Amino acid sequence: MKIYRILAPVLMLVLISSCSQQYLDLKPISNATSDNFYKTADDIKNALSGSYAALQADGIAGNSYVFGDIASDNTIPVASGSITDQDEFDRFYIKTTNPYISGRWNDCYSAIARFNTILDKIDGITMDAAVKSRYIGEVKFLRGWIYFILVQTYGDVPLVTKSINNPDDGYAYSRNPKTEVYTQIEKDLSEAEAALPATYTGVDVGRATKGAAKSMLGKVYLTQKKYAQAVAKLKEVIDLNVYAILPNYADVFKVSNKNHKESVFDVQYKSGGAAEGNPWPNLFAPQSSGNSVIAFSGGGNNQPTEDLYKAYETGDVRRDISMAISYVNASGQVVPANFVKKYYDTPATNNDNGNNIPIIRYADVLLMYAESVNEVGYQASGEAFTYLNQIRTRAGLKAKTATDTPDQASFRLAIEQERRVELAFECHRWYDLVRTGRAIPVLNGKKDQIRLVNALTENNLVFPVPQAQIDVNKDKIKQNPGY
């Protein structure tokens, strides 16, 4: 029987994780299947833990910088000879066979398969009703977020909300219009926020919360230009009084300070040789830098552009916390090299860092709220200024006023600028430019500087569907225009 590869990850039997005191310390149960595994409340708990671990996959968090940063004007890829997979994103000649394109599709649908299996099985399990409700909320938050990644990346995508046990059934799925996908995302996140707690304690810290679901839903509304709904939802996050802007920007990214008051939702990592470490600090350190920047040298990935370096205003403390333009080698020589500092750690082994990858920070929430308020209607010195200036003040910058930002259009640009420097290297920039309709004018305006192969068009605002998915189901799966 042929395996339906458009949804091959969806059709795979889910590898379930065994129990552990910390939900990230995971090992798969050999030969476990959904039919013989889901018997008890602990089985559901362990399966949910496996779902969180799946977020570390390259196509979800691990390689997110390729889509969010390298595709933008913020960073460029490592110079790697004949290896052009990341260069295709940097210069926009992306092939339908690019491994990052197929990797994201496969990893996202593998995660969705986990989520759907849990949701299909949980009703048949006898367990505490409140815990069951919370678990369902966590899974729906995760599924909503992963579908948000998919629809932002590919546009229309297959919408699968139940387990698929017969491979032949997969051939029935085509690409649902993105409006339908967004409807399901909103439904999942709305149901999640109703079921999730505001906070956790102990080993549960880091799981999806009510604030995470509300924040993600606010971002979904903002992306669809549902500004009034975004205002209402993001204000609910503010009114929870759970989150706060840390006084010191550097403290936001310290490994010793994870899951702090500014953290709304992170993909969790843990160093210590348990295969749960974050590779970014090593990947982003300069190539051939030995141990001068970080132990075990670096990969030179995700190099900040000169354009981004110059985008920081004089006196902005965030620049030197987030990036550097040189390092001192073992011989005491200053070596020019742009590299990301934001995720620095001291790993005991290569690529085994303890940093989390932030998905939504409270600073992001406040900037989204300010943007949404402005889109509903500009008000000189109004509420939007208050929240924008909270972020600027922390960075050591002068507050914006109606004198220098006198209308809606200028406030939009102020938000664009602030998001670029506040959230640099957190994989937001490309999606921000697409969401605001600014990707084409901004990147084409820097065409020679960022080495675009051709000027961007509307076709470039989504990435290609993996060719392998089209090849196995040509009747149902069609390629995006321009690829």
mmCIF file with all atom_site columns, N, CA and C in Angstrom, residues 64-113:
data_model
loop_
_atom_site.group_PDB
_atom_site.id
_atom_site.type_symbol
_atom_site.label_atom_id
_atom_site.label_alt_id
_atom_site.label_comp_id
_atom_site.label_asym_id
_atom_site.label_entity_id
_atom_site.label_seq_id
_atom_site.pdbx_PDB_ins_code
_atom_site.Cartn_x
_atom_site.Cartn_y
_atom_site.Cartn_z
_atom_site.occupancy
_atom_site.B_iso_or_equiv
_atom_site.pdbx_formal_charge
_atom_site.auth_seq_id
_atom_site.auth_comp_id
_atom_site.auth_asym_id
_atom_site.auth_atom_id
_atom_site.pdbx_PDB_model_num
ATOM 1   N N  . SER A 1 64  ? 13.545 27.974 12.780 1.00 0.00 ? 64  SER A N  1
ATOM 2   C CA . SER A 1 64  ? 12.600 29.074 12.562 1.00 0.00 ? 64  SER A CA 1
ATOM 3   C C  . SER A 1 64  ? 13.290 30.348 12.114 1.00 0.00 ? 64  SER A C  1
ATOM 4   N N  . TYR A 1 65  ? 14.575 30.512 12.449 1.00 0.00 ? 65  TYR A N  1
ATOM 5   C CA . TYR A 1 65  ? 15.291 31.718 12.031 1.00 0.00 ? 65  TYR A CA 1
ATOM 6   C C  . TYR A 1 65  ? 15.445 31.797 10.513 1.00 0.00 ? 65  TYR A C  1
ATOM 7   N N  . VAL A 1 66  ? 15.446 30.647 9.835  1.00 0.00 ? 66  VAL A N  1
ATOM 8   C CA . VAL A 1 66  ? 15.577 30.658 8.375  1.00 0.00 ? 66  VAL A CA 1
ATOM 9   C C  . VAL A 1 66  ? 14.374 31.361 7.756  1.00 0.00 ? 66  VAL A C  1
ATOM 10  N N  . PHE A 1 67  ? 13.188 31.097 8.285  1.00 0.00 ? 67  PHE A N  1
ATOM 11  C CA . PHE A 1 67  ? 11.962 31.693 7.759  1.00 0.00 ? 67  PHE A CA 1
ATOM 12  C C  . PHE A 1 67  ? 11.763 33.120 8.281  1.00 0.00 ? 67  PHE A C  1
ATOM 13  N N  . GLY A 1 68  ? 11.967 33.319 9.577  1.00 0.00 ? 68  GLY A N  1
ATOM 14  C CA . GLY A 1 68  ? 11.619 34.598 10.189 1.00 0.00 ? 68  GLY A CA 1
ATOM 15  C C  . GLY A 1 68  ? 12.671 35.670 10.071 1.00 0.00 ? 68  GLY A C  1
ATOM 16  N N  . ASP A 1 69  ? 13.955 35.280 10.033 1.00 0.00 ? 69  ASP A N  1
ATOM 17  C CA . ASP A 1 69  ? 15.043 36.252 10.018 1.00 0.00 ? 69  ASP A CA 1
ATOM 18  C C  . ASP A 1 69  ? 15.783 36.302 8.688  1.00 0.00 ? 69  ASP A C  1
ATOM 19  N N  . ILE A 1 70  ? 16.264 35.151 8.213  1.00 0.00 ? 70  ILE A N  1
ATOM 20  C CA . ILE A 1 70  ? 17.062 35.145 6.991  1.00 0.00 ? 70  ILE A CA 1
ATOM 21  C C  . ILE A 1 70  ? 16.247 35.619 5.792  1.00 0.00 ? 70  ILE A C  1
ATOM 22  N N  . ALA A 1 71  ? 14.957 35.292 5.767  1.00 0.00 ? 71  ALA A N  1
ATOM 23  C CA . ALA A 1 71  ? 14.116 35.759 4.663  1.00 0.00 ? 71  ALA A CA 1
ATOM 24  C C  . ALA A 1 71  ? 13.895 37.265 4.705  1.00 0.00 ? 71  ALA A C  1
ATOM 25  N N  . SER A 1 72  ? 14.222 37.889 5.820  1.00 0.00 ? 72  SER A N  1
ATOM 26  C CA . SER A 1 72  ? 14.019 39.329 5.974  1.00 0.00 ? 72  SER A CA 1
ATOM 27  C C  . SER A 1 72  ? 15.320 40.080 5.709  1.00 0.00 ? 72  SER A C  1
ATOM 28  N N  . ASP A 1 73  ? 15.334 41.341 6.090  1.00 0.00 ? 73  ASP A N  1
ATOM 29  C CA . ASP A 1 73  ? 16.530 42.168 5.980  1.00 0.00 ? 73  ASP A CA 1
ATOM 30  C C  . ASP A 1 73  ? 17.357 42.172 7.253  1.00 0.00 ? 73  ASP A C  1
ATOM 31  N N  . ASN A 1 74  ? 17.035 41.294 8.198  1.00 0.00 ? 74  ASN A N  1
ATOM 32  C CA . ASN A 1 74  ? 17.739 41.277 9.485  1.00 0.00 ? 74  ASN A CA 1
ATOM 33  C C  . ASN A 1 74  ? 19.031 40.487 9.465  1.00 0.00 ? 74  ASN A C  1
ATOM 34  N N  . THR A 1 75  ? 19.042 39.346 8.769  1.00 0.00 ? 75  THR A N  1
ATOM 35  C CA . THR A 1 75  ? 20.205 38.471 8.831  1.00 0.00 ? 75  THR A CA 1
ATOM 36  C C  . THR A 1 75  ? 20.494 37.851 7.470  1.00 0.00 ? 75  THR A C  1
ATOM 37  N N  . ILE A 1 76  ? 21.700 37.294 7.361  1.00 0.00 ? 76  ILE A N  1
ATOM 38  C CA . ILE A 1 76  ? 22.097 36.558 6.171  1.00 0.00 ? 76  ILE A CA 1
ATOM 39  C C  . ILE A 1 76  ? 22.630 35.195 6.613  1.00 0.00 ? 76  ILE A C  1
ATOM 40  N N  . PRO A 1 77  ? 22.653 34.216 5.712  1.00 0.00 ? 77  PRO A N  1
ATOM 41  C CA . PRO A 1 77  ? 23.127 32.888 6.099  1.00 0.00 ? 77  PRO A CA 1
ATOM 42  C C  . PRO A 1 77  ? 24.638 32.780 6.052  1.00 0.00 ? 77  PRO A C  1
ATOM 43  N N  . VAL A 1 78  ? 25.132 31.708 6.608  1.00 0.00 ? 78  VAL A N  1
ATOM 44  C CA . VAL A 1 78  ? 26.559 31.416 6.561  1.00 0.00 ? 78  VAL A CA 1
ATOM 45  C C  . VAL A 1 78  ? 26.985 31.191 5.103  1.00 0.00 ? 78  VAL A C  1
ATOM 46  N N  . ALA A 1 79  ? 28.187 31.665 4.757  1.00 0.00 ? 79  ALA A N  1
ATOM 47  C CA . ALA A 1 79  ? 28.759 31.356 3.450  1.00 0.00 ? 79  ALA A CA 1
ATOM 48  C C  . ALA A 1 79  ? 29.193 29.896 3.466  1.00 0.00 ? 79  ALA A C  1
ATOM 49  N N  . SER A 1 80  ? 28.583 29.090 2.609  1.00 0.00 ? 80  SER A N  1
ATOM 50  C CA . SER A 1 80  ? 28.773 27.645 2.748  1.00 0.00 ? 80  SER A CA 1
ATOM 51  C C  . SER A 1 80  ? 29.032 26.960 1.421  1.00 0.00 ? 80  SER A C  1
ATOM 52  N N  . GLY A 1 81  ? 29.796 27.606 0.546  1.00 0.00 ? 81  GLY A N  1
ATOM 53  C CA . GLY A 1 81  ? 30.171 26.967 -0.705 1.00 0.00 ? 81  GLY A CA 1
ATOM 54  C C  . GLY A 1 81  ? 28.973 26.594 -1.536 1.00 0.00 ? 81  GLY A C  1
ATOM 55  N N  . SER A 1 82  ? 28.874 25.322 -1.871 1.00 0.00 ? 82  SER A N  1
ATOM 56  C CA . SER A 1 82  ? 27.803 24.868 -2.750 1.00 0.00 ? 82  SER A CA 1
ATOM 57  C C  . SER A 1 82  ? 26.501 24.615 -2.008 1.00 0.00 ? 82  SER A C  1
ATOM 58  N N  . ILE A 1 83  ? 26.496 24.764 -0.682 1.00 0.00 ? 83  ILE A N  1
ATOM 59  C CA . ILE A 1 83  ? 25.273 24.531 0.101  1.00 0.00 ? 83  ILE A CA 1
ATOM 60  C C  . ILE A 1 83  ? 24.443 25.808 0.076  1.00 0.00 ? 83  ILE A C  1
ATOM 61  N N  . THR A 1 84  ? 23.348 25.780 -0.657 1.00 0.00 ? 84  THR A N  1
ATOM 62  C CA . THR A 1 84  ? 22.592 27.008 -0.888 1.00 0.00 ? 84  THR A CA 1
ATOM 63  C C  . THR A 1 84  ? 21.210 26.993 -0.246 1.00 0.00 ? 84  THR A C  1
ATOM 64  N N  . ASP A 1 85  ? 20.924 26.017 0.601  1.00 0.00 ? 85  ASP A N  1
ATOM 65  C CA . ASP A 1 85  ? 19.562 25.877 1.116  1.00 0.00 ? 85  ASP A CA 1
ATOM 66  C C  . ASP A 1 85  ? 19.083 27.129 1.841  1.00 0.00 ? 85  ASP A C  1
ATOM 67  N N  . GLN A 1 86  ? 19.931 27.738 2.684  1.00 0.00 ? 86  GLN A N  1
ATOM 68  C CA . GLN A 1 86  ? 19.541 28.962 3.375  1.00 0.00 ? 86  GLN A CA 1
ATOM 69  C C  . GLN A 1 86  ? 19.679 30.180 2.466  1.00 0.00 ? 86  GLN A C  1
ATOM 70  N N  . ASP A 1 87  ? 20.639 30.150 1.564  1.00 0.00 ? 87  ASP A N  1
ATOM 71  C CA . ASP A 1 87  ? 20.813 31.261 0.632  1.00 0.00 ? 87  ASP A CA 1
ATOM 72  C C  . ASP A 1 87  ? 19.574 31.451 -0.236 1.00 0.00 ? 87  ASP A C  1
ATOM 73  N N  . GLU A 1 88  ? 18.869 30.369 -0.530 1.00 0.00 ? 88  GLU A N  1
ATOM 74  C CA . GLU A 1 88  ? 17.633 30.480 -1.318 1.00 0.00 ? 88  GLU A CA 1
ATOM 75  C C  . GLU A 1 88  ? 16.615 31.366 -0.613 1.00 0.00 ? 88  GLU A C  1
ATOM 76  N N  . PHE A 1 89  ? 16.578 31.316 0.711  1.00 0.00 ? 89  PHE A N  1
ATOM 77  C CA . PHE A 1 89  ? 15.665 32.169 1.482  1.00 0.00 ? 89  PHE A CA 1
ATOM 78  C C  . PHE A 1 89  ? 16.182 33.602 1.533  1.00 0.00 ? 89  PHE A C  1
ATOM 79  N N  . ASP A 1 90  ? 17.473 33.752 1.644  1.00 0.00 ? 90  ASP A N  1
ATOM 80  C CA . ASP A 1 90  ? 18.065 35.082 1.757  1.00 0.00 ? 90  ASP A CA 1
ATOM 81  C C  . ASP A 1 90  ? 17.860 35.889 0.487  1.00 0.00 ? 90  ASP A C  1
ATOM 82  N N  . ARG A 1 91  ? 17.990 35.226 -0.666 1.00 0.00 ? 91  ARG A N  1
ATOM 83  C CA . ARG A 1 91  ? 17.961 35.928 -1.951 1.00 0.00 ? 91  ARG A CA 1
ATOM 84  C C  . ARG A 1 91  ? 16.710 35.618 -2.770 1.00 0.00 ? 91  ARG A C  1
ATOM 85  N N  . PHE A 1 92  ? 15.844 34.803 -2.234 1.00 0.00 ? 92  PHE A N  1
ATOM 86  C CA . PHE A 1 92  ? 14.531 34.506 -2.819 1.00 0.00 ? 92  PHE A CA 1
ATOM 87  C C  . PHE A 1 92  ? 14.608 33.877 -4.217 1.00 0.00 ? 92  PHE A C  1
ATOM 88  N N  . TYR A 1 93  ? 15.247 32.704 -4.241 1.00 0.00 ? 93  TYR A N  1
ATOM 89  C CA . TYR A 1 93  ? 15.136 31.817 -5.398 1.00 0.00 ? 93  TYR A CA 1
ATOM 90  C C  . TYR A 1 93  ? 14.826 30.408 -4.876 1.00 0.00 ? 93  TYR A C  1
ATOM 91  N N  . ILE A 1 94  ? 13.856 30.334 -3.989 1.00 0.00 ? 94  ILE A N  1
ATOM 92  C CA . ILE A 1 94  ? 13.578 29.121 -3.216 1.00 0.00 ? 94  ILE A CA 1
ATOM 93  C C  . ILE A 1 94  ? 13.038 28.017 -4.119 1.00 0.00 ? 94  ILE A C  1
ATOM 94  N N  . LYS A 1 95  ? 13.676 26.874 -4.071 1.00 0.00 ? 95  LYS A N  1
ATOM 95  C CA . LYS A 1 95  ? 13.263 25.714 -4.853 1.00 0.00 ? 95  LYS A CA 1
ATOM 96  C C  . LYS A 1 95  ? 12.187 24.924 -4.100 1.00 0.00 ? 95  LYS A C  1
ATOM 97  N N  . THR A 1 96  ? 11.340 24.265 -4.843 1.00 0.00 ? 96  THR A N  1
ATOM 98  C CA . THR A 1 96  ? 10.279 23.465 -4.210 1.00 0.00 ? 96  THR A CA 1
ATOM 99  C C  . THR A 1 96  ? 10.833 22.231 -3.526 1.00 0.00 ? 96  THR A C  1
ATOM 100 N N  . THR A 1 97  ? 12.094 21.905 -3.784 1.00 0.00 ? 97  THR A N  1
ATOM 101 C CA . THR A 1 97  ? 12.743 20.759 -3.149 1.00 0.00 ? 97  THR A CA 1
ATOM 102 C C  . THR A 1 97  ? 13.629 21.166 -1.974 1.00 0.00 ? 97  THR A C  1
ATOM 103 N N  . ASN A 1 98  ? 13.590 22.437 -1.597 1.00 0.00 ? 98  ASN A N  1
ATOM 104 C CA . ASN A 1 98  ? 14.422 22.917 -0.493 1.00 0.00 ? 98  ASN A CA 1
ATOM 105 C C  . ASN A 1 98  ? 14.118 22.126 0.777  1.00 0.00 ? 98  ASN A C  1
ATOM 106 N N  . PRO A 1 99  ? 15.134 21.616 1.489  1.00 0.00 ? 99  PRO A N  1
ATOM 107 C CA . PRO A 1 99  ? 14.873 20.783 2.669  1.00 0.00 ? 99  PRO A CA 1
ATOM 108 C C  . PRO A 1 99  ? 14.231 21.533 3.829  1.00 0.00 ? 99  PRO A C  1
ATOM 109 N N  . TYR A 1 100 ? 14.432 22.845 3.921  1.00 0.00 ? 100 TYR A N  1
ATOM 110 C CA . TYR A 1 100 ? 13.759 23.603 4.977  1.00 0.00 ? 100 TYR A CA 1
ATOM 111 C C  . TYR A 1 100 ? 12.258 23.681 4.713  1.00 0.00 ? 100 TYR A C  1
ATOM 112 N N  . ILE A 1 101 ? 11.885 23.735 3.445  1.00 0.00 ? 101 ILE A N  1
ATOM 113 C CA . ILE A 1 101 ? 10.473 23.763 3.069  1.00 0.00 ? 101 ILE A CA 1
ATOM 114 C C  . ILE A 1 101 ? 9.800  22.446 3.437  1.00 0.00 ? 101 ILE A C  1
ATOM 115 N N  . SER A 1 102 ? 10.414 21.340 3.070  1.00 0.00 ? 102 SER A N  1
ATOM 116 C CA . SER A 1 102 ? 9.816  20.038 3.389  1.00 0.00 ? 102 SER A CA 1
ATOM 117 C C  . SER A 1 102 ? 9.921  19.736 4.874  1.00 0.00 ? 102 SER A C  1
ATOM 118 N N  . GLY A 1 103 ? 11.015 20.163 5.511  1.00 0.00 ? 103 GLY A N  1
ATOM 119 C CA . GLY A 1 103 ? 11.182 19.893 6.939  1.00 0.00 ? 103 GLY A CA 1
ATOM 120 C C  . GLY A 1 103 ? 10.126 20.555 7.784  1.00 0.00 ? 103 GLY A C  1
ATOM 121 N N  . ARG A 1 104 ? 9.787  21.803 7.464  1.00 0.00 ? 104 ARG A N  1
ATOM 122 C CA . ARG A 1 104 ? 8.740  22.483 8.236  1.00 0.00 ? 104 ARG A CA 1
ATOM 123 C C  . ARG A 1 104 ? 7.395  21.786 8.057  1.00 0.00 ? 104 ARG A C  1
ATOM 124 N N  . TRP A 1 105 ? 7.052  21.461 6.814  1.00 0.00 ? 105 TRP A N  1
ATOM 125 C CA . TRP A 1 105 ? 5.786  20.782 6.548  1.00 0.00 ? 105 TRP A CA 1
ATOM 126 C C  . TRP A 1 105 ? 5.706  19.477 7.335  1.00 0.00 ? 105 TRP A C  1
ATOM 127 N N  . ASN A 1 106 ? 6.755  18.652 7.225  1.00 0.00 ? 106 ASN A N  1
ATOM 128 C CA . ASN A 1 106 ? 6.749  17.340 7.872  1.00 0.00 ? 106 ASN A CA 1
ATOM 129 C C  . ASN A 1 106 ? 6.704  17.440 9.389  1.00 0.00 ? 106 ASN A C  1
ATOM 130 N N  . ASP A 1 107 ? 7.515  18.329 9.956  1.00 0.00 ? 107 ASP A N  1
ATOM 131 C CA . ASP A 1 107 ? 7.558  18.433 11.409 1.00 0.00 ? 107 ASP A CA 1
ATOM 132 C C  . ASP A 1 107 ? 6.256  18.996 11.976 1.00 0.00 ? 107 ASP A C  1
ATOM 133 N N  . CYS A 1 108 ? 5.663  19.949 11.274 1.00 0.00 ? 108 CYS A N  1
ATOM 134 C CA . CYS A 1 108 ? 4.392  20.504 11.742 1.00 0.00 ? 108 CYS A CA 1
ATOM 135 C C  . CYS A 1 108 ? 3.284  19.458 11.701 1.00 0.00 ? 108 CYS A C  1
ATOM 136 N N  . TYR A 1 109 ? 3.195  18.708 10.621 1.00 0.00 ? 109 TYR A N  1
ATOM 137 C CA . TYR A 1 109 ? 2.141  17.705 10.539 1.00 0.00 ? 109 TYR A CA 1
ATOM 138 C C  . TYR A 1 109 ? 2.407  16.508 11.452 1.00 0.00 ? 109 TYR A C  1
ATOM 139 N N  . SER A 1 110 ? 3.674  16.208 11.738 1.00 0.00 ? 110 SER A N  1
ATOM 140 C CA . SER A 1 110 ? 3.970  15.186 12.738 1.00 0.00 ? 110 SER A CA 1
ATOM 141 C C  . SER A 1 110 ? 3.446  15.622 14.105 1.00 0.00 ? 110 SER A C  1
ATOM 142 N N  . ALA A 1 111 ? 3.663  16.900 14.436 1.00 0.00 ? 111 ALA A N  1
ATOM 143 C CA . ALA A 1 111 ? 3.152  17.417 15.709 1.00 0.00 ? 111 ALA A CA 1
ATOM 144 C C  . ALA A 1 111 ? 1.632  17.394 15.730 1.00 0.00 ? 111 ALA A C  1
ATOM 145 N N  . ILE A 1 112 ? 1.003  17.789 14.632 1.00 0.00 ? 112 ILE A N  1
ATOM 146 C CA . ILE A 1 112 ? -0.458 17.786 14.566 1.00 0.00 ? 112 ILE A CA 1
ATOM 147 C C  . ILE A 1 112 ? -0.999 16.373 14.741 1.00 0.00 ? 112 ILE A C  1
ATOM 148 N N  . ALA A 1 113 ? -0.295 15.374 14.203 1.00 0.00 ? 113 ALA A N  1
ATOM 149 C CA . ALA A 1 113 ? -0.718 13.990 14.387 1.00 0.00 ? 113 ALA A CA 1
ATOM 150 C C  . ALA A 1 113 ? -0.739 13.634 15.872 1.00 0.00 ? 113 ALA A C  1
#
